Every structure is written in C-alpha cells, then in structure tokens.
C-alpha cells in the first residue's frame, strides 16, 4: 500500500473530534462517568474542538507542563490539495484542566501526528477492520480497539461541515476519536501509537517521548 509523507507545516486548521464513539449508549455512559468526576457534559455529540494549528507536532519528544497529561491513539484525517489521507496520532491532553474545561485541556498540550499516511480511499472499504493500538514505555499495551467502534471519518467530516457551513478543505486536519484504555488512564514517559490493516499487515506507527516541565509559581 502506498505511503505518503505530506508537508504538515502546510496544515492551517486542526480539529479534535470528541465523543466520537459509534455506540450512542456507550458514549452516554462515558459522559455520565465523567460527570460524576466533575467534568461538564458536552454541548453536542460528537463535539468538535478547534485547537491552534501550531500545536501540531511530529517531534520525537514533546514538552508538557507537570505530570497530569496523557496521550491517546487516534486516526488522523488530512485533506491535501489532491487527496484525503489518513494517518495515526495522539490527542495528548492535560487531565487536570480537563476537569473544568475540556476545550482548554485540548489546547494545552501538543497534538501529535505521525509523518506517514495512507490514501483514505485505499482503505475505505475495510475501514471498520482497522485496529488502533497504543503502548506505553517498554511496549506495554495501553489501548486496543477496532475503528468500527468510532464514527467513520467521512461521517465526522460531513457532520463538521454541516455545523460549520463550509468544506473540510486543503490544510484541514482532524483527530477522529479514540478507543478505551485497557486498564485506565496512566502517566507514562513515552507512547507508541499504531493504526494497522489486518488484511495487508501494513502498519502506521509513531513513537514519542514526554518531557515534563516543572510547575513553578
């Protein structure tokens, strides 16, 4: 399968799709769980968060403030001048600020993307079979789930376009939701994220380390 390496410095818009699960009952259950922890419910489902395009990072090391952050594997959809591409990334999030503002928590940390992408049309017919995985340090399994558990990326784009009243144009990039952790959210020194195609054995992968900056007053 052909691999593309688009110039991500040309990205001008970064969108993070939240509450993007395909099972409405499961999404509501998660909303209720977070509400019990003091996290306000979303105003809409799915909800699209805009973050600064300068937060997008392909660096092997990201800097975050303090030890209350964690990443999560997500498909990454990118519109270029000629194609719709899909890759893999991590919606790295500040969990402390998430308790009082999910939008702020999305903006605080870098949004991590791998450099390699597939053409979405090359995998569209088997998208639901795709597997999302992440691993913490020493390849400890952290997340695993089928893309079928999430809304299809084309569905997400259509919903976003309807709400925004404009097209998902060249230079737009969307993080398309994540799968549950295997044993709860944990702090880690590094994260590896993968999107794999079981039919072909092809895998897109990205690894990054997390450097915690000190909290000073």
XYZ file of N, CA and C in Angstrom:
651
model
N 0.852 -1.191 0.000
C 0.000 0.000 0.000
C 0.889 1.243 0.000
N 0.530 2.198 -0.841
C 1.354 3.387 -0.996
C 1.326 4.236 0.268
N 2.484 4.735 0.661
C 2.610 5.599 1.830
C 2.951 7.009 1.370
N 2.305 7.989 1.983
C 2.523 9.392 1.652
C 3.135 10.099 2.859
N 3.966 11.101 2.575
C 4.577 11.912 3.621
C 4.276 13.386 3.338
N 3.060 13.825 3.624
C 2.672 15.195 3.313
C 3.443 16.208 4.165
N 3.500 17.421 3.690
C 4.147 18.507 4.415
C 3.158 19.045 5.451
N 3.327 18.629 6.706
C 2.378 19.020 7.744
C 2.548 20.476 8.181
N 3.597 21.134 7.721
C 3.708 22.560 8.015
C 2.666 23.367 7.239
N 2.044 22.726 6.248
C 1.002 23.399 5.479
C -0.385 23.275 6.119
N -0.483 22.530 7.228
C -1.762 22.417 7.936
C -2.120 23.777 8.523
N -3.338 24.215 8.284
C -3.803 25.514 8.751
C -4.980 25.419 9.712
N -5.468 24.208 9.930
C -6.623 24.042 10.816
C -6.554 22.659 11.438
N -6.617 22.611 12.774
C -6.592 21.337 13.496
C -7.868 21.218 14.317
N -8.569 20.106 14.117
C -9.850 19.848 14.777
C -9.721 18.543 15.547
N -10.213 18.540 16.765
C -10.222 17.323 17.571
C -11.675 16.913 17.778
N -12.048 15.750 17.262
C -13.415 15.247 17.419
C -13.524 14.523 18.757
N -14.382 15.013 19.623
C -14.596 14.372 20.911
C -15.928 13.668 20.964
N -16.037 12.671 21.842
C -17.281 11.920 21.999
C -17.679 11.315 20.657
N -16.689 10.702 20.003
C -16.851 10.243 18.622
C -17.142 8.748 18.517
N -17.552 8.112 19.607
C -17.896 6.703 19.542
C -19.130 6.443 18.700
N -19.185 5.269 18.084
C -20.321 4.927 17.228
C -21.532 4.468 18.030
N -21.295 3.890 19.211
C -22.377 3.392 20.062
C -22.864 4.513 20.977
N -24.046 5.035 20.718
C -24.564 6.182 21.471
C -24.697 5.878 22.959
N -25.117 4.665 23.290
C -25.286 4.297 24.694
C -23.936 4.295 25.410
N -22.920 3.798 24.729
C -21.593 3.780 25.320
C -21.039 5.180 25.523
N -21.280 6.066 24.561
C -20.835 7.452 24.696
C -21.527 8.110 25.889
N -22.833 7.882 26.017
C -23.567 8.477 27.131
C -23.072 7.943 28.473
N -22.744 6.664 28.512
C -22.211 6.080 29.745
C -20.910 6.769 30.142
N -20.056 7.040 29.158
C -18.788 7.720 29.434
C -19.037 9.152 29.901
N -20.006 9.815 29.288
C -20.363 11.172 29.717
C -20.810 11.169 31.175
N -21.618 10.187 31.520
C -22.109 10.085 32.898
C -20.973 9.813 33.878
N -20.033 8.963 33.468
C -18.878 8.666 34.322
C -18.069 9.930 34.606
N -17.808 10.700 33.553
C -17.018 11.911 33.715
C -17.773 12.971 34.503
N -19.091 13.023 34.305
C -19.901 13.986 35.058
C -19.784 13.723 36.553
N -19.686 12.452 36.931
C -19.544 12.098 38.346
C -18.212 12.576 38.902
N -17.237 12.830 38.017
C -15.926 13.332 38.426
C -15.815 14.838 38.296
N -16.931 15.462 37.920
C -16.944 16.915 37.821
C -16.704 17.473 36.441
N -16.611 16.604 35.414
C -16.402 17.076 34.036
C -17.762 17.387 33.414
N -17.918 18.614 32.958
C -19.199 19.027 32.382
C -19.509 18.219 31.126
N -20.766 17.850 30.905
C -21.133 17.099 29.699
C -20.974 17.960 28.453
N -20.736 17.341 27.308
C -20.579 18.117 26.073
C -21.895 18.749 25.650
N -21.788 19.876 24.955
C -22.985 20.561 24.466
C -23.579 19.868 23.254
N -22.809 19.015 22.609
C -23.284 18.265 21.447
C -22.426 17.012 21.316
N -22.950 16.011 20.592
C -22.232 14.753 20.390
C -22.343 14.347 18.925
N -21.230 14.144 18.216
C -19.870 14.438 18.672
C -19.658 15.942 18.788
N -18.598 16.331 19.491
C -18.259 17.737 19.644
C -16.886 17.961 19.010
N -16.766 19.071 18.297
C -15.520 19.356 17.583
C -14.790 20.515 18.247
N -13.571 20.238 18.692
C -12.763 21.256 19.348
C -11.741 21.803 18.365
N -11.678 23.108 18.217
C -10.635 23.736 17.412
C -9.430 24.006 18.296
N -8.257 23.648 17.821
C -7.018 23.971 18.529
C -6.075 24.665 17.558
N -5.120 25.398 18.088
C -4.187 26.115 17.234
C -3.370 25.174 16.366
N -3.247 25.497 15.087
C -2.509 24.604 14.184
C -1.038 24.510 14.575
N -0.562 25.497 15.312
C 0.838 25.454 15.740
C 1.078 24.396 16.819
N 0.001 23.840 17.397
C 0.173 22.784 18.403
C 0.477 21.424 17.766
N 0.288 21.297 16.453
C 0.542 20.019 15.783
C 2.034 19.714 15.788
N 2.388 18.506 16.211
C 3.799 18.139 16.339
C 4.060 16.735 15.807
N 5.167 16.596 15.089
C 5.673 15.279 14.693
C 6.997 14.987 15.401
N 7.324 15.782 16.401
C 8.617 15.673 17.089
C 8.725 14.364 17.870
N 9.927 13.847 18.038
C 10.114 12.620 18.821
C 9.976 12.846 20.322
N 10.021 14.114 20.753
C 9.848 14.462 22.165
C 8.938 15.674 22.244
N 7.929 15.624 23.116
C 7.084 16.793 23.349
C 7.276 17.273 24.778
N 7.126 18.583 24.987
C 7.205 19.176 26.313
C 5.806 19.454 26.831
N 5.553 19.048 28.074
C 4.264 19.302 28.716
C 4.531 19.879 30.098
N 3.542 20.550 30.655
C 3.689 21.155 31.963
C 3.162 20.218 33.041
N 4.057 19.755 33.902
C 3.652 18.901 35.012
C 3.402 17.463 34.594
N 2.881 16.695 35.554
C 2.715 15.256 35.361
C 1.292 14.783 35.229
N 0.390 15.699 34.816
C -1.027 15.327 34.736
C -1.514 15.228 33.295
N -0.654 14.766 32.401
C -1.045 14.637 30.995
C -0.942 13.192 30.537
N -1.640 12.879 29.465
C -1.517 11.554 28.858
C -1.989 11.626 27.413
N -1.531 10.660 26.631
C -1.900 10.602 25.226
C -2.927 9.525 24.955
N -3.456 9.529 23.729
C -4.417 8.504 23.311
C -4.366 8.372 21.801
N -4.341 7.143 21.329
C -4.234 6.885 19.894
C -5.498 7.331 19.170
N -5.324 7.951 18.011
C -6.462 8.386 17.196
C -6.112 8.313 15.711
N -7.094 7.989 14.855
C -6.875 8.199 13.427
C -6.762 9.699 13.169
N -5.930 10.059 12.215
C -5.743 11.460 11.841
C -6.102 11.605 10.367
N -7.078 12.451 10.090
C -7.541 12.649 8.716
C -7.012 13.983 8.204
N -6.414 13.966 7.025
C -5.802 15.167 6.452
C -6.270 15.387 5.029
N -6.733 16.592 4.758
C -7.091 16.968 3.392
C -5.936 17.759 2.790
N -5.382 17.234 1.702
C -4.362 17.957 0.952
C -5.004 18.550 -0.302
N -4.197 19.185 -1.130
C -4.734 19.753 -2.364
C -5.286 18.683 -3.293
N -4.751 17.453 -3.193
C -5.127 16.424 -4.162
C -5.778 15.189 -3.561
N -5.706 15.003 -2.229
C -6.152 13.738 -1.648
C -6.732 13.930 -0.261
N -7.429 12.879 0.185
C -7.826 12.750 1.579
C -6.981 11.623 2.152
N -6.154 11.938 3.132
C -5.203 10.978 3.682
C -5.571 10.633 5.123
N -5.129 9.451 5.555
C -5.357 9.045 6.937
C -4.049 8.536 7.534
N -3.786 8.973 8.758
C -2.600 8.546 9.478
C -2.969 8.217 10.911
N -1.974 8.270 11.779
C -2.209 7.965 13.184
C -1.513 9.010 14.039
N -2.142 9.340 15.167
C -1.572 10.330 16.061
C -2.056 10.127 17.480
N -1.803 11.124 18.300
C -2.178 11.072 19.708
C -2.733 12.425 20.136
N -3.939 12.405 20.656
C -4.542 13.602 21.233
C -4.024 13.725 22.668
N -2.816 14.261 22.800
C -2.221 14.391 24.133
C -2.974 15.486 24.884
N -3.392 15.178 26.111
C -4.344 16.023 26.836
C -3.900 16.257 28.268
N -4.151 17.468 28.750
C -3.905 17.792 30.151
C -5.120 17.362 30.970
N -4.957 16.338 31.789
C -6.097 15.755 32.510
C -6.573 16.623 33.669
N -5.683 17.437 34.224
C -6.097 18.286 35.340
C -7.054 19.371 34.870
N -6.699 20.064 33.781
C -7.582 21.110 33.276
C -8.833 20.537 32.626
N -8.784 19.278 32.195
C -9.952 18.636 31.596
C -11.129 18.605 32.561
N -10.847 18.594 33.880
C -11.915 18.517 34.883
C -12.787 19.764 34.871
N -12.238 20.902 34.410
C -13.059 22.120 34.399
C -13.224 22.731 33.010
N -12.433 22.289 32.023
C -12.631 22.765 30.657
C -11.979 21.804 29.680
N -12.786 21.001 29.001
C -12.246 20.068 28.017
C -11.572 20.833 26.882
N -12.191 21.947 26.452
C -11.612 22.735 25.362
C -10.219 23.231 25.722
N -10.046 23.727 26.962
C -8.734 24.187 27.392
C -7.742 23.035 27.433
N -8.172 21.882 27.925
C -7.266 20.732 28.031
C -6.754 20.294 26.664
N -7.564 20.489 25.624
C -7.135 20.119 24.272
C -6.073 21.078 23.741
N -6.154 22.342 24.155
C -5.244 23.352 23.647
C -3.896 23.350 24.358
N -3.871 22.869 25.596
C -2.687 22.992 26.440
C -1.508 22.159 25.937
N -1.775 20.975 25.411
C -0.699 20.047 25.026
C -0.538 19.972 23.507
N 0.648 19.584 23.042
C 0.822 19.338 21.607
C -0.122 18.241 21.119
N -0.549 18.383 19.883
C -1.320 17.353 19.202
C -0.335 16.606 18.294
N -0.147 15.337 18.575
C 0.948 14.576 17.978
C 0.465 13.795 16.757
N 1.214 13.869 15.676
C 0.892 13.101 14.467
C 2.137 12.411 13.938
N 1.939 11.199 13.425
C 2.997 10.553 12.669
C 3.169 11.247 11.329
N 4.265 10.972 10.666
C 4.530 11.600 9.365
C 3.941 10.805 8.196
N 3.726 9.507 8.387
C 3.297 8.638 7.290
C 1.769 8.542 7.234
N 1.230 8.560 6.018
C -0.212 8.496 5.802
C -0.528 7.535 4.653
N -1.746 6.998 4.677
C -2.304 6.273 3.549
C -3.356 7.142 2.874
N -3.643 6.835 1.621
C -4.792 7.445 0.957
C -6.046 6.801 1.537
N -6.980 7.622 2.015
C -8.148 7.047 2.690
C -8.945 6.142 1.759
N -9.034 6.493 0.492
C -9.803 5.679 -0.448
C -9.210 4.276 -0.597
N -7.921 4.110 -0.296
C -7.288 2.795 -0.396
C -7.719 1.849 0.711
N -8.228 2.395 1.812
C -8.616 1.556 2.955
C -10.090 1.720 3.327
N -10.804 2.565 2.597
C -12.184 2.893 2.974
C -13.095 1.672 3.020
N -12.895 0.718 2.092
C -13.795 -0.427 2.022
C -13.618 -1.400 3.179
N -12.525 -1.276 3.910
C -12.278 -2.152 5.057
C -11.943 -1.348 6.319
N -12.380 -0.106 6.334
C -12.019 0.779 7.439
C -12.401 0.199 8.796
N -13.587 -0.400 8.891
C -14.040 -0.914 10.188
C -13.147 -2.033 10.729
N -12.346 -2.661 9.869
C -11.442 -3.724 10.312
C -10.127 -3.185 10.864
N -9.861 -1.906 10.638
C -8.602 -1.315 11.093
C -8.512 -1.386 12.612
N -7.298 -1.572 13.113
C -7.078 -1.704 14.552
C -6.225 -0.544 15.053
N -6.691 0.075 16.122
C -5.952 1.141 16.789
C -5.312 0.575 18.052
N -4.025 0.825 18.221
C -3.320 0.363 19.419
C -2.387 1.458 19.922
N -2.136 1.420 21.219
C -1.065 2.239 21.781
C -0.337 1.445 22.844
N 0.913 1.839 23.057
C 1.782 1.160 24.013
C 2.530 2.212 24.823
N 2.613 2.007 26.119
C 3.432 2.871 26.947
C 4.877 2.375 26.901
N 5.706 2.924 27.760
C 7.120 2.555 27.756
C 7.296 1.043 27.844
N 8.329 0.535 27.177
C 8.652 -0.892 27.141
C 7.554 -1.722 26.475
N 6.841 -1.092 25.537
C 5.811 -1.765 24.724
C 4.715 -2.411 25.578
N 4.383 -1.785 26.678
C 3.270 -2.269 27.497
C 1.961 -1.865 26.832
N 1.059 -2.813 26.489
C -0.206 -2.462 25.840
C -1.029 -1.489 26.689
N -1.515 -0.445 26.059
C -2.275 0.597 26.758
C -3.695 0.716 26.205
N -3.835 0.669 24.887
C -5.145 0.729 24.236
C -5.184 -0.257 23.078
N -6.372 -0.758 22.779
C -6.580 -1.558 21.580
C -8.064 -1.577 21.269
N -8.408 -1.328 20.012
C -9.807 -1.368 19.613
C -9.947 -1.217 18.113
N -11.096 -1.615 17.602
C -11.383 -1.518 16.176
C -11.845 -0.109 15.801
N -11.500 0.294 14.599
C -12.014 1.562 14.077
C -13.536 1.549 14.009
N -14.120 0.351 13.940
C -15.585 0.215 13.894
C -16.260 0.766 15.144
N -15.507 0.919 16.230
C -16.096 1.459 17.459
C -16.275 2.970 17.390
N -15.661 3.606 16.378
C -15.740 5.053 16.218
C -16.586 5.413 15.005
N -17.129 6.609 15.016
C -17.802 7.099 13.824
C -16.828 7.114 12.656
N -17.311 6.751 11.476
C -16.459 6.757 10.300
C -15.916 8.170 10.061
N -14.636 8.293 9.699
C -14.075 9.627 9.461
C -14.862 10.459 8.456
N -15.414 9.831 7.416
C -16.204 10.593 6.444
C -17.492 11.116 7.074
N -18.058 10.352 7.994
C -19.237 10.793 8.731
C -18.880 11.990 9.613
N -17.743 11.904 10.296
C -17.301 13.021 11.128
C -17.118 14.290 10.301
N -16.472 14.153 9.157
C -16.249 15.320 8.300
C -17.574 15.908 7.840
N -18.508 15.052 7.451
C -19.815 15.531 6.999
C -20.537 16.291 8.110
N -20.472 15.777 9.332
C -21.118 16.457 10.461
C -20.436 17.785 10.754
N -19.110 17.794 10.682
C -18.376 19.036 10.920
C -18.728 20.077 9.856
N -18.759 19.658 8.602
C -19.090 20.590 7.517
C -20.499 21.160 7.683
N -21.433 20.307 8.112
C -22.803 20.776 8.302
C -22.874 21.824 9.411
N -22.160 21.604 10.481
C -22.200 22.545 11.605
C -21.444 23.832 11.299
N -20.334 23.697 10.560
C -19.514 24.867 10.262
C -20.023 25.650 9.058
N -20.777 24.976 8.180
C -21.254 25.646 6.983
C -20.166 25.894 5.961
N -19.134 25.065 5.964
C -18.042 25.182 5.000
C -17.390 23.817 4.818
N -16.543 23.714 3.808
C -15.953 22.422 3.489
C -14.701 22.168 4.330
N -14.404 20.901 4.496
C -13.156 20.451 5.115
C -12.095 20.532 4.024
N -11.484 21.706 3.897
C -10.648 21.987 2.744
C -9.190 21.643 2.937
N -8.406 21.883 1.903
C -6.970 21.604 1.937
C -6.334 22.325 3.112
N -5.478 21.610 3.828
C -4.840 22.174 5.008
C -5.591 21.911 6.292
N -6.726 21.186 6.209
C -7.504 20.835 7.402
C -7.112 19.433 7.881
N -7.002 19.285 9.196
C -6.613 18.009 9.796
C -7.520 17.743 10.986
N -7.991 16.494 11.092
C -8.905 16.137 12.173
C -8.422 14.890 12.910
N -8.386 14.979 14.245
C -8.213 13.813 15.102
C -9.600 13.202 15.308
N -9.733 11.900 15.037
C -11.053 11.298 14.831
C -11.564 10.420 15.971
N -11.076 10.620 17.188
C -11.592 9.852 18.317
C -10.680 8.709 18.706
N -10.890 8.195 19.920
C -10.003 7.170 20.448
C -10.776 5.959 20.949
N -10.042 4.941 21.328
C -10.616 3.714 21.878
C -10.261 3.635 23.357
N -11.000 2.831 24.145
C -10.758 2.800 25.594
C -9.370 2.289 25.954
N -8.898 2.724 27.119
C -7.671 2.159 27.666
C -7.968 0.763 28.199
N -6.939 -0.040 28.320
C -7.111 -1.412 28.801
C -7.220 -1.472 30.319
N -6.516 -0.555 30.997
C -6.511 -0.592 32.464
C -6.527 0.801 33.077
N -7.209 1.726 32.430
C -7.309 3.069 32.967
C -6.214 3.996 32.458
N -6.450 5.295 32.607
C -5.512 6.318 32.151
C -4.307 6.358 33.082
N -3.107 6.348 32.491
C -1.892 6.368 33.292
C -0.908 7.395 32.735
N -0.032 7.838 33.598
C 1.085 8.690 33.215
C 2.188 7.797 32.656
N 2.867 8.257 31.614
C 3.909 7.436 31.009
C 5.017 8.323 30.458
N 6.209 7.761 30.323
C 7.350 8.514 29.806
C 7.356 8.572 28.284
N 6.652 7.658 27.641
C 6.597 7.648 26.184
C 5.334 6.925 25.738
N 4.976 7.131 24.486
C 3.799 6.470 23.924
C 4.076 6.118 22.468
N 3.671 4.906 22.089
C 3.702 4.475 20.695
C 2.266 4.276 20.241
N 1.907 4.869 19.116
C 0.548 4.734 18.587
C 0.614 4.046 17.229
N -0.378 3.194 16.969
C -0.383 2.416 15.725
C -1.779 2.351 15.122
N -1.816 2.371 13.811
C -3.019 2.070 13.029
C -2.639 0.933 12.093
N -3.293 -0.225 12.231
C -2.887 -1.392 11.444
C -4.028 -1.898 10.579
N -3.639 -2.461 9.448
C -4.566 -3.026 8.475
C -4.383 -4.546 8.495
N -5.273 -5.281 9.167
C -5.091 -6.736 9.295
C -5.058 -7.472 7.961
N -5.746 -6.952 6.953
C -5.787 -7.658 5.667
C -4.429 -7.671 4.976
N -3.707 -6.577 5.085
C -2.436 -6.458 4.372
C -1.229 -6.588 5.295
N -1.451 -6.447 6.593
C -0.345 -6.444 7.535
C 0.377 -5.109 7.623
N -0.113 -4.106 6.907
C 0.514 -2.782 6.929
C 0.200 -2.062 8.241
N 1.168 -1.314 8.735
C 1.010 -0.592 9.998
C 1.598 0.806 9.860
N 0.836 1.796 10.318
C 1.378 3.139 10.502
C 1.667 3.294 11.990
N 2.855 3.784 12.313
C 3.258 3.849 13.712
C 4.007 5.148 13.989
N 3.848 5.637 15.200
C 4.607 6.817 15.636
C 4.919 6.679 17.114
N 6.156 6.999 17.471
C 6.600 6.927 18.872
C 7.071 8.305 19.309
N 6.695 8.700 20.511
C 7.196 9.962 21.045
C 7.397 9.858 22.553
N 8.334 10.633 23.058
C 8.601 10.703 24.491
C 7.972 11.978 25.056
N 7.666 11.942 26.342
C 7.035 13.056 27.024
C 8.026 13.626 28.038
N 8.369 14.898 27.875
C 9.271 15.568 28.815
C 8.446 16.537 29.668
N 8.430 16.293 30.968
C 7.620 17.078 31.880
C 8.391 18.292 32.382
N 7.844 19.468 32.130
C 8.448 20.717 32.602
C 7.968 20.981 34.040
N 8.796 21.615 34.847
C 8.408 21.824 36.249
C 7.290 22.863 36.399
N 6.450 22.635 37.378
C 5.399 23.586 37.740
C 6.004 24.568 38.738
N 6.188 25.810 38.314
C 6.755 26.822 39.214
C 5.791 27.984 39.345
N 5.847 28.650 40.490
C 4.959 29.789 40.754
C 5.749 31.076 40.689
